[in-house]
Each structure stands twice: as C-alpha cells, then as structure tokens.
Amino acid sequence: MWVAKTIEEARRHRQQVSGRVALVPTMGALHKGHAKLIEAAKITGCEVVVSIFVNPTQFAPGEDYDRYPRRLDEDLALCRQGGVVGVFCPTMQQMYPPGQPGCELEVGLLSNQLEGEHRPGHFAGVCRVVAKLLNIIEPDIACFGQKDYQQLKVVQAMVEDLAMSVRIMGCQTVREEDGLACSSRNVRLGLQARRHAVGLYRALMEAKMLVEQDGESDPGVVEAAMVQAMCVYQIETDYAVIRHPHSLAPLDCIEPRLTGGVVALVAGVIDGVRLIDNMLLGQSAVEA
Ligand code: PAF
C-alpha cells in the first residue's frame, strides 16, 4: 500500500494503478463506518484509494478543528487491513500553500440551510477540499456515507453542475448496537454523554414510527416528536426536521407514497460534542 504525502507523489502513484479507482475521502480517525465505505468501494471492482486530511476550511471559527481526533498510524493499519491500494494524507502546506488565493464553491440553496446555517462556510470548505481531492486522485467513483446526508447531496450537486467525470456513491450509515451512528466524533463522548447520544437515533425511530406506522402526514407533528425525544436525552437540539429527500426543501405534507419518501434530519449537542444523523422514511427503496 502506498502512502503519499504530496500531491505530486499521489499523482505518480495514481497513474500506476491499473484499472478503475474508487476514492474514499476521510478526515481520519477511521471507524467501522469507514471500513464499510472501503468495503463498498471494493465491491465495485475498483482499486481503493483513501484520503486522510482534517480539512480546516470546513470548520467555522470556534468549532472542534483542534480537538478533532487524529491517529494516522491506526488509520493506516485499518486501510492496510481493508486492502486499500494507496492512502493520500497530505500536509496542510500541500493542500493550502500559504499565500495561494483560495477558491470558493457554493451550491446555493442546498448548502445554505441546516448544517450550512449552523456551520457558516462549512459546505464551501467541503466542496473546495472534495473538488481538490477529486482533481488530484481522478477517481472513477467517490464514496460518501449517508450519515452526512446533506454533504452527500451537496457533493452530488457540485459534481453534476461542474460536469466532473466521477460517480458519487452514497453508502448506508453504520450504527453501533444501540443505534448511534458511527462518527469520528463519538470518541469525544464521555460515558454519560455516550448514553445520551442514542437520543438522536431514538428521535429518528420515533419519526419513522409516526410516518410509516401511524401514517402521520403533518411534518410539524413529526418534528415536534423528534425534538421531544431529543429533550428526554438532554440533547441541545440544533434542528429536527422532515425534508424532501433530494432538494432538502421543507414540506407542507408528508406523502411518502407520492413523493417516494422523506428524510428526517437531526443535529444536536451532547456535553459539548455536536452530532448529526438522519433516516429515510416512507419508502426504504429511496436512492440517496
Ligand atoms: O465527511 C468527511 O469526512 C469530510 O467532510 C470530507 C468529505 C472528507 C471532506 O473533508
């Protein structure tokens, strides 16, 4: 497995990979969810390249950039175990050379709401680094977890609008036994906060039951139930909403059989750690 720290090295290795390439972009602190992304990427028949870079431009001032977990040696071991062909783990100097004017990519409405509203500049930073990684590695496929649902939609929209020749593949969220979605930030949860964090999943399950079993069609009722569930687990709710699964637009009415499903999205802070999660409701076959 090659490990490239510079763009030049990564390009040289990339050119030597015969066959198709799938990129799994990450910020490291790899977990079961990333292992599943690597597995999904391999199933496509591609050689898998993983990128590891904690991208400063997607963190707003005062967010957890400095506290974001970093453990490159363990990450490289997981990649080796997963049969990854190469890892690109650039330095800051490589990705953002001092003095080089930066480029901003905005994906309009999709990126201004929800995470974009709570984390100003977040998606501009994500798009910038993802576009850069795609230009460096030139993969045929790039794999993103559905756990970051809005990110997946924003990246799909960017790639489509800029006619980039890569297929963006969304991969199912991997969960712990109690339902908590795997996230690199979970390691920052203390014992009590870890117990409370499951409230995000419980809120989504509550929404699922209301929509799929009770046939609730009022988004306001479902959203209030999610907020209530998160409150029980002492989660400071940033949002708990029902949206259109593709445009992420608010809905007047939940009509899963007509619209092909809706997405429930939640975000909240548990003892200083901010987590997000989501679930497709109404029609399990909805393609993310
Ligand atoms: O999902 C992530 O880990 C990051 O947002 C990504 C896509 C690697 C960009 O830094």
mmCIF file of C-alpha atoms and ligand atoms in Angstrom:
data_model
loop_
_atom_site.group_PDB
_atom_site.id
_atom_site.type_symbol
_atom_site.label_atom_id
_atom_site.label_comp_id
_atom_site.label_asym_id
_atom_site.label_seq_id
_atom_site.Cartn_x
_atom_site.Cartn_y
_atom_site.Cartn_z
ATOM 1 C CA MET A 1 0.000 0.000 0.000
ATOM 2 C CA TRP A 2 1.492 3.336 -0.996
ATOM 3 C CA VAL A 3 1.270 6.342 1.277
ATOM 4 C CA ALA A 4 1.588 9.733 -0.429
ATOM 5 C CA LYS A 5 2.101 12.959 1.460
ATOM 6 C CA THR A 6 2.440 15.267 -1.526
ATOM 7 C CA ILE A 7 0.173 15.937 -4.493
ATOM 8 C CA GLU A 8 2.983 15.027 -6.868
ATOM 9 C CA GLU A 9 3.571 11.640 -5.191
ATOM 10 C CA ALA A 10 -0.166 10.906 -5.143
ATOM 11 C CA ARG A 11 -0.470 11.685 -8.871
ATOM 12 C CA ARG A 12 2.535 9.482 -9.674
ATOM 13 C CA HIS A 13 1.106 6.534 -7.710
ATOM 14 C CA ARG A 14 -2.367 7.100 -9.152
ATOM 15 C CA GLN A 15 -1.043 6.824 -12.690
ATOM 16 C CA GLN A 16 0.489 3.473 -11.848
ATOM 17 C CA VAL A 17 -2.805 1.985 -10.642
ATOM 18 C CA SER A 18 -4.147 -0.181 -13.407
ATOM 19 C CA GLY A 19 -7.905 -0.348 -13.602
ATOM 20 C CA ARG A 20 -10.627 1.769 -12.096
ATOM 21 C CA VAL A 21 -10.163 3.703 -8.878
ATOM 22 C CA ALA A 22 -12.631 4.477 -6.087
ATOM 23 C CA LEU A 23 -11.758 7.252 -3.664
ATOM 24 C CA VAL A 24 -12.929 7.221 -0.045
ATOM 25 C CA PRO A 25 -12.345 10.777 1.248
ATOM 26 C CA THR A 26 -11.998 10.955 5.043
ATOM 27 C CA MET A 27 -10.722 13.154 7.823
ATOM 28 C CA GLY A 28 -9.160 10.132 9.549
ATOM 29 C CA ALA A 29 -9.929 8.629 12.984
ATOM 30 C CA LEU A 30 -11.319 5.793 10.912
ATOM 31 C CA HIS A 31 -14.058 3.580 12.351
ATOM 32 C CA LYS A 32 -16.488 0.817 11.337
ATOM 33 C CA GLY A 33 -18.340 3.254 9.077
ATOM 34 C CA HIS A 34 -15.183 3.990 7.093
ATOM 35 C CA ALA A 35 -14.355 0.268 6.925
ATOM 36 C CA LYS A 36 -17.794 -0.261 5.371
ATOM 37 C CA LEU A 37 -17.156 2.547 2.856
ATOM 38 C CA ILE A 38 -13.887 0.854 1.858
ATOM 39 C CA GLU A 39 -15.728 -2.470 1.539
ATOM 40 C CA ALA A 40 -18.466 -0.887 -0.597
ATOM 41 C CA ALA A 41 -15.819 0.755 -2.772
ATOM 42 C CA LYS A 42 -14.066 -2.601 -3.268
ATOM 43 C CA ILE A 43 -17.320 -4.325 -4.249
ATOM 44 C CA THR A 44 -17.492 -2.012 -7.292
ATOM 45 C CA GLY A 45 -14.368 -3.792 -8.569
ATOM 46 C CA CYS A 46 -12.232 -0.665 -8.219
ATOM 47 C CA GLU A 47 -8.861 -0.293 -6.551
ATOM 48 C CA VAL A 48 -9.498 1.789 -3.433
ATOM 49 C CA VAL A 49 -7.627 4.962 -2.511
ATOM 50 C CA VAL A 50 -8.358 6.588 0.875
ATOM 51 C CA SER A 51 -7.594 10.228 1.585
ATOM 52 C CA ILE A 52 -6.964 11.360 5.146
ATOM 53 C CA PHE A 53 -6.946 15.088 5.797
ATOM 54 C CA VAL A 54 -8.550 17.084 8.602
ATOM 55 C CA ASN A 55 -9.724 19.945 6.434
ATOM 56 C CA PRO A 56 -9.557 23.294 8.271
ATOM 57 C CA THR A 57 -11.675 25.179 5.716
ATOM 58 C CA GLN A 58 -14.833 23.253 6.645
ATOM 59 C CA PHE A 59 -14.620 24.180 10.341
ATOM 60 C CA ALA A 60 -16.066 27.524 11.413
ATOM 61 C CA PRO A 61 -14.083 29.562 13.976
ATOM 62 C CA GLY A 62 -14.608 28.133 17.473
ATOM 63 C CA GLU A 63 -15.566 24.663 16.203
ATOM 64 C CA ASP A 64 -13.689 21.482 17.091
ATOM 65 C CA TYR A 65 -10.887 21.584 14.468
ATOM 66 C CA ASP A 66 -8.156 21.423 17.148
ATOM 67 C CA ARG A 67 -9.988 18.724 19.118
ATOM 68 C CA TYR A 68 -10.807 16.579 16.067
ATOM 69 C CA PRO A 69 -9.269 13.123 16.729
ATOM 70 C CA ARG A 70 -6.069 12.378 14.798
ATOM 71 C CA ARG A 71 -4.413 8.932 14.734
ATOM 72 C CA LEU A 72 -2.669 8.294 11.452
ATOM 73 C CA ASP A 73 -0.874 5.058 12.427
ATOM 74 C CA GLU A 74 -4.116 3.287 13.384
ATOM 75 C CA ASP A 75 -5.787 4.679 10.263
ATOM 76 C CA LEU A 76 -3.053 3.323 8.007
ATOM 77 C CA ALA A 77 -3.346 -0.094 9.708
ATOM 78 C CA LEU A 78 -7.113 -0.149 9.051
ATOM 79 C CA CYS A 79 -6.509 0.782 5.399
ATOM 80 C CA ARG A 80 -3.913 -1.964 5.009
ATOM 81 C CA GLN A 81 -6.315 -4.483 6.569
ATOM 82 C CA GLY A 82 -9.078 -3.305 4.240
ATOM 83 C CA GLY A 83 -6.973 -3.982 1.139
ATOM 84 C CA VAL A 84 -6.635 -0.327 0.171
ATOM 85 C CA VAL A 85 -4.139 0.259 -2.657
ATOM 86 C CA GLY A 86 -2.991 3.681 -1.513
ATOM 87 C CA VAL A 87 -3.504 6.463 1.023
ATOM 88 C CA PHE A 88 -3.180 10.173 0.310
ATOM 89 C CA CYS A 89 -2.531 12.017 3.580
ATOM 90 C CA PRO A 90 -1.322 15.448 2.553
ATOM 91 C CA THR A 91 0.131 18.094 4.809
ATOM 92 C CA MET A 92 -1.564 21.451 5.263
ATOM 93 C CA GLN A 93 1.170 23.098 3.136
ATOM 94 C CA GLN A 94 0.315 20.779 0.263
ATOM 95 C CA MET A 95 -3.426 21.384 0.329
ATOM 96 C CA TYR A 96 -3.374 25.071 1.189
ATOM 97 C CA PRO A 97 0.017 26.587 0.320
ATOM 98 C CA PRO A 98 0.422 29.847 2.244
ATOM 99 C CA GLY A 99 -0.213 32.871 0.074
ATOM 100 C CA GLN A 100 -2.140 30.960 -2.592
ATOM 101 C CA PRO A 101 -5.507 32.628 -3.211
ATOM 102 C CA GLY A 102 -8.324 30.245 -2.299
ATOM 103 C CA CYS A 103 -11.296 29.339 -4.449
ATOM 104 C CA GLU A 104 -14.868 29.265 -3.084
ATOM 105 C CA LEU A 105 -17.520 26.846 -4.317
ATOM 106 C CA GLU A 106 -21.143 27.411 -3.305
ATOM 107 C CA VAL A 107 -24.015 25.043 -4.050
ATOM 108 C CA GLY A 108 -26.800 27.564 -3.436
ATOM 109 C CA LEU A 109 -29.908 26.593 -1.543
ATOM 110 C CA LEU A 110 -28.771 23.060 -0.790
ATOM 111 C CA SER A 111 -25.845 24.287 1.270
ATOM 112 C CA ASN A 112 -27.253 27.383 2.993
ATOM 113 C CA GLN A 113 -29.697 25.570 5.250
ATOM 114 C CA LEU A 114 -29.443 23.027 8.121
ATOM 115 C CA GLU A 115 -25.696 22.307 8.563
ATOM 116 C CA GLY A 116 -24.864 25.340 6.403
ATOM 117 C CA GLU A 117 -26.925 27.583 8.651
ATOM 118 C CA HIS A 118 -25.408 26.237 11.864
ATOM 119 C CA ARG A 119 -21.879 25.997 10.462
ATOM 120 C CA PRO A 120 -21.286 29.044 8.258
ATOM 121 C CA GLY A 121 -18.847 28.310 5.431
ATOM 122 C CA HIS A 122 -18.907 24.571 6.134
ATOM 123 C CA PHE A 123 -20.018 23.384 2.702
ATOM 124 C CA ALA A 124 -17.822 25.878 0.839
ATOM 125 C CA GLY A 125 -14.905 24.228 2.693
ATOM 126 C CA VAL A 126 -16.177 20.713 1.976
ATOM 127 C CA CYS A 127 -16.675 21.461 -1.739
ATOM 128 C CA ARG A 128 -13.258 23.065 -2.041
ATOM 129 C CA VAL A 129 -11.400 20.135 -0.499
ATOM 130 C CA VAL A 130 -13.507 17.465 -2.235
ATOM 131 C CA ALA A 131 -13.036 19.133 -5.639
ATOM 132 C CA LYS A 132 -9.304 19.300 -4.961
ATOM 133 C CA LEU A 133 -9.114 15.631 -3.904
ATOM 134 C CA LEU A 134 -11.097 14.577 -6.989
ATOM 135 C CA ASN A 135 -8.745 16.577 -9.220
ATOM 136 C CA ILE A 136 -5.671 15.028 -7.611
ATOM 137 C CA ILE A 137 -6.774 11.382 -7.481
ATOM 138 C CA GLU A 138 -9.059 11.413 -10.549
ATOM 139 C CA PRO A 139 -11.176 8.519 -9.296
ATOM 140 C CA ASP A 140 -13.936 6.835 -11.318
ATOM 141 C CA ILE A 141 -16.080 6.626 -8.181
ATOM 142 C CA ALA A 142 -16.035 8.517 -4.866
ATOM 143 C CA CYS A 143 -17.795 7.061 -1.816
ATOM 144 C CA PHE A 144 -19.541 9.141 0.845
ATOM 145 C CA GLY A 145 -21.504 7.996 3.893
ATOM 146 C CA GLN A 146 -25.219 8.747 4.053
ATOM 147 C CA LYS A 147 -24.650 9.738 7.692
ATOM 148 C CA ASP A 148 -23.620 13.132 6.321
ATOM 149 C CA TYR A 149 -26.732 13.247 4.163
ATOM 150 C CA GLN A 150 -26.636 16.941 3.294
ATOM 151 C CA GLN A 151 -22.924 16.677 2.428
ATOM 152 C CA LEU A 152 -23.737 13.804 0.060
ATOM 153 C CA LYS A 153 -26.431 15.889 -1.663
ATOM 154 C CA VAL A 154 -24.173 18.947 -1.907
ATOM 155 C CA VAL A 155 -21.272 16.944 -3.359
ATOM 156 C CA GLN A 156 -23.596 15.194 -5.853
ATOM 157 C CA ALA A 157 -24.920 18.597 -6.937
ATOM 158 C CA MET A 158 -21.415 20.071 -7.277
ATOM 159 C CA VAL A 159 -20.170 17.158 -9.371
ATOM 160 C CA GLU A 160 -23.238 17.310 -11.611
ATOM 161 C CA ASP A 161 -23.142 21.071 -12.089
ATOM 162 C CA LEU A 162 -19.407 21.181 -12.812
ATOM 163 C CA ALA A 163 -19.689 18.120 -15.105
ATOM 164 C CA MET A 164 -16.946 16.339 -13.165
ATOM 165 C CA SER A 165 -16.382 12.840 -14.519
ATOM 166 C CA VAL A 166 -16.795 10.884 -11.301
ATOM 167 C CA ARG A 167 -19.724 8.894 -9.911
ATOM 168 C CA ILE A 168 -20.661 9.823 -6.350
ATOM 169 C CA MET A 169 -21.790 6.758 -4.442
ATOM 170 C CA GLY A 170 -23.774 7.088 -1.200
ATOM 171 C CA CYS A 171 -23.212 4.290 1.327
ATOM 172 C CA GLN A 172 -25.515 3.269 4.171
ATOM 173 C CA THR A 173 -24.944 4.595 7.679
ATOM 174 C CA VAL A 174 -23.232 2.130 10.003
ATOM 175 C CA ARG A 175 -24.584 2.085 13.562
ATOM 176 C CA GLU A 176 -23.430 0.891 16.958
ATOM 177 C CA GLU A 177 -25.535 -1.815 18.631
ATOM 178 C CA ASP A 178 -27.801 0.731 20.320
ATOM 179 C CA GLY A 179 -28.358 2.630 17.062
ATOM 180 C CA LEU A 180 -25.894 5.512 17.476
ATOM 181 C CA ALA A 181 -24.442 6.330 14.041
ATOM 182 C CA CYS A 182 -20.681 5.714 13.840
ATOM 183 C CA SER A 183 -18.799 9.012 13.764
ATOM 184 C CA SER A 184 -15.197 10.018 14.410
ATOM 185 C CA ARG A 185 -16.563 12.468 16.997
ATOM 186 C CA ASN A 186 -18.093 9.659 19.112
ATOM 187 C CA VAL A 187 -14.713 9.072 20.796
ATOM 188 C CA ARG A 188 -15.073 12.521 22.374
ATOM 189 C CA LEU A 189 -18.242 11.484 24.243
ATOM 190 C CA GLY A 190 -17.881 10.780 27.959
ATOM 191 C CA LEU A 191 -19.740 7.804 29.482
ATOM 192 C CA GLN A 192 -22.899 9.739 30.308
ATOM 193 C CA ALA A 193 -22.872 11.701 27.032
ATOM 194 C CA ARG A 194 -22.455 8.431 25.123
ATOM 195 C CA ARG A 195 -25.640 7.133 26.788
ATOM 196 C CA HIS A 196 -27.484 10.333 25.880
ATOM 197 C CA ALA A 197 -26.211 10.347 22.280
ATOM 198 C CA VAL A 198 -28.522 7.470 21.394
ATOM 199 C CA GLY A 199 -31.337 10.035 21.672
ATOM 200 C CA LEU A 200 -30.602 11.128 18.091
ATOM 201 C CA TYR A 201 -31.380 7.632 16.819
ATOM 202 C CA ARG A 202 -34.405 7.324 19.104
ATOM 203 C CA ALA A 203 -35.767 10.596 17.703
ATOM 204 C CA LEU A 204 -35.380 9.276 14.153
ATOM 205 C CA MET A 205 -37.056 5.976 15.093
ATOM 206 C CA GLU A 206 -39.925 7.940 16.624
ATOM 207 C CA ALA A 207 -40.322 9.801 13.318
ATOM 208 C CA LYS A 208 -40.179 6.517 11.395
ATOM 209 C CA MET A 209 -42.949 5.029 13.531
ATOM 210 C CA LEU A 210 -45.158 8.112 13.214
ATOM 211 C CA VAL A 211 -44.791 8.272 9.425
ATOM 212 C CA GLU A 212 -44.682 4.595 8.491
ATOM 213 C CA GLN A 213 -46.973 3.027 11.080
ATOM 214 C CA ASP A 214 -49.350 5.796 12.139
ATOM 215 C CA GLY A 215 -49.477 7.460 8.711
ATOM 216 C CA GLU A 216 -48.795 10.895 10.220
ATOM 217 C CA SER A 217 -48.742 13.404 7.377
ATOM 218 C CA ASP A 218 -48.066 16.666 9.240
ATOM 219 C CA PRO A 219 -44.303 17.402 9.282
ATOM 220 C CA GLY A 220 -44.819 19.723 12.268
ATOM 221 C CA VAL A 221 -46.182 16.882 14.390
ATOM 222 C CA VAL A 222 -43.268 14.596 13.498
ATOM 223 C CA GLU A 223 -40.690 17.335 14.061
ATOM 224 C CA ALA A 224 -42.155 18.176 17.492
ATOM 225 C CA ALA A 225 -41.986 14.491 18.453
ATOM 226 C CA MET A 226 -38.309 14.342 17.438
ATOM 227 C CA VAL A 227 -37.459 17.451 19.474
ATOM 228 C CA GLN A 228 -39.293 15.922 22.441
ATOM 229 C CA ALA A 229 -37.342 12.645 22.109
ATOM 230 C CA MET A 230 -34.041 14.541 21.970
ATOM 231 C CA CYS A 231 -35.060 16.567 25.032
ATOM 232 C CA VAL A 232 -35.593 13.365 27.026
ATOM 233 C CA TYR A 233 -31.935 12.515 26.328
ATOM 234 C CA GLN A 234 -30.789 16.038 27.298
ATOM 235 C CA ILE A 235 -29.612 16.820 23.768
ATOM 236 C CA GLU A 236 -29.468 20.540 22.885
ATOM 237 C CA THR A 237 -31.303 20.386 19.576
ATOM 238 C CA ASP A 238 -29.966 22.423 16.630
ATOM 239 C CA TYR A 239 -32.643 21.033 14.324
ATOM 240 C CA ALA A 240 -35.004 18.085 13.937
ATOM 241 C CA VAL A 241 -36.753 18.344 10.588
ATOM 242 C CA ILE A 242 -38.556 16.474 7.835
ATOM 243 C CA ARG A 243 -37.418 17.414 4.341
ATOM 244 C CA HIS A 244 -37.653 16.402 0.695
ATOM 245 C CA PRO A 245 -35.061 13.630 0.178
ATOM 246 C CA HIS A 246 -33.362 15.293 -2.810
ATOM 247 C CA SER A 247 -33.893 19.065 -2.604
ATOM 248 C CA LEU A 248 -33.961 19.137 1.231
ATOM 249 C CA ALA A 249 -36.819 21.635 0.911
ATOM 250 C CA PRO A 250 -39.352 21.869 3.756
ATOM 251 C CA LEU A 251 -42.620 20.014 3.061
ATOM 252 C CA ASP A 252 -46.229 21.042 3.695
ATOM 253 C CA CYS A 253 -47.371 17.464 3.906
ATOM 254 C CA ILE A 254 -45.751 14.039 4.185
ATOM 255 C CA GLU A 255 -46.980 11.928 1.304
ATOM 256 C CA PRO A 256 -44.454 9.113 1.181
ATOM 257 C CA ARG A 257 -46.301 7.087 -1.408
ATOM 258 C CA LEU A 258 -46.444 10.064 -3.771
ATOM 259 C CA THR A 259 -43.068 11.619 -3.137
ATOM 260 C CA GLY A 260 -41.090 8.403 -2.760
ATOM 261 C CA GLY A 261 -40.196 9.088 0.827
ATOM 262 C CA VAL A 262 -38.902 11.891 3.002
ATOM 263 C CA VAL A 263 -35.763 12.361 5.033
ATOM 264 C CA ALA A 264 -35.667 13.106 8.752
ATOM 265 C CA LEU A 265 -32.532 15.022 9.788
ATOM 266 C CA VAL A 266 -31.370 15.773 13.317
ATOM 267 C CA ALA A 267 -28.458 17.667 14.841
ATOM 268 C CA GLY A 268 -27.693 18.371 18.458
ATOM 269 C CA VAL A 269 -25.031 18.949 21.045
ATOM 270 C CA ILE A 270 -24.373 16.442 23.827
ATOM 271 C CA ASP A 271 -21.996 17.634 26.505
ATOM 272 C CA GLY A 272 -20.126 19.872 24.045
ATOM 273 C CA VAL A 273 -19.986 17.306 21.225
ATOM 274 C CA ARG A 274 -22.102 18.120 18.168
ATOM 275 C CA LEU A 275 -23.535 15.109 16.310
ATOM 276 C CA ILE A 276 -25.826 14.712 13.300
ATOM 277 C CA ASP A 277 -27.892 11.830 11.962
ATOM 278 C CA ASN A 278 -30.710 11.161 9.511
ATOM 279 C CA MET A 279 -33.082 8.498 8.245
ATOM 280 C CA LEU A 280 -35.041 7.989 5.045
ATOM 281 C CA LEU A 281 -38.715 7.401 5.838
ATOM 282 C CA GLY A 282 -41.718 6.211 3.925
ATOM 283 C CA GLN A 283 -40.054 4.176 1.276
ATOM 284 C CA SER A 284 -36.923 2.244 2.078
ATOM 285 C CA ALA A 285 -36.012 1.976 -1.603
ATOM 286 C CA VAL A 286 -35.375 5.720 -1.986
ATOM 287 C CA GLU A 287 -31.954 6.119 -3.606
ATOM 288 C CA ALA A 288 -29.823 8.555 -1.645
HETATM 289 O O1 PAF B 1 -17.044 13.550 5.543
HETATM 290 C C1 PAF B 1 -15.875 13.886 5.786
HETATM 291 O O2 PAF B 1 -15.114 13.196 6.473
HETATM 292 C C2 PAF B 1 -15.351 15.204 5.207
HETATM 293 O O3 PAF B 1 -16.329 16.176 5.188
HETATM 294 C C3 PAF B 1 -14.707 15.035 3.814
HETATM 295 C C4 PAF B 1 -15.718 14.588 2.788
HETATM 296 C C5 PAF B 1 -13.571 14.033 3.884
HETATM 297 C C6 PAF B 1 -14.135 16.373 3.345
HETATM 298 O O4 PAF B 1 -13.167 16.847 4.217
#
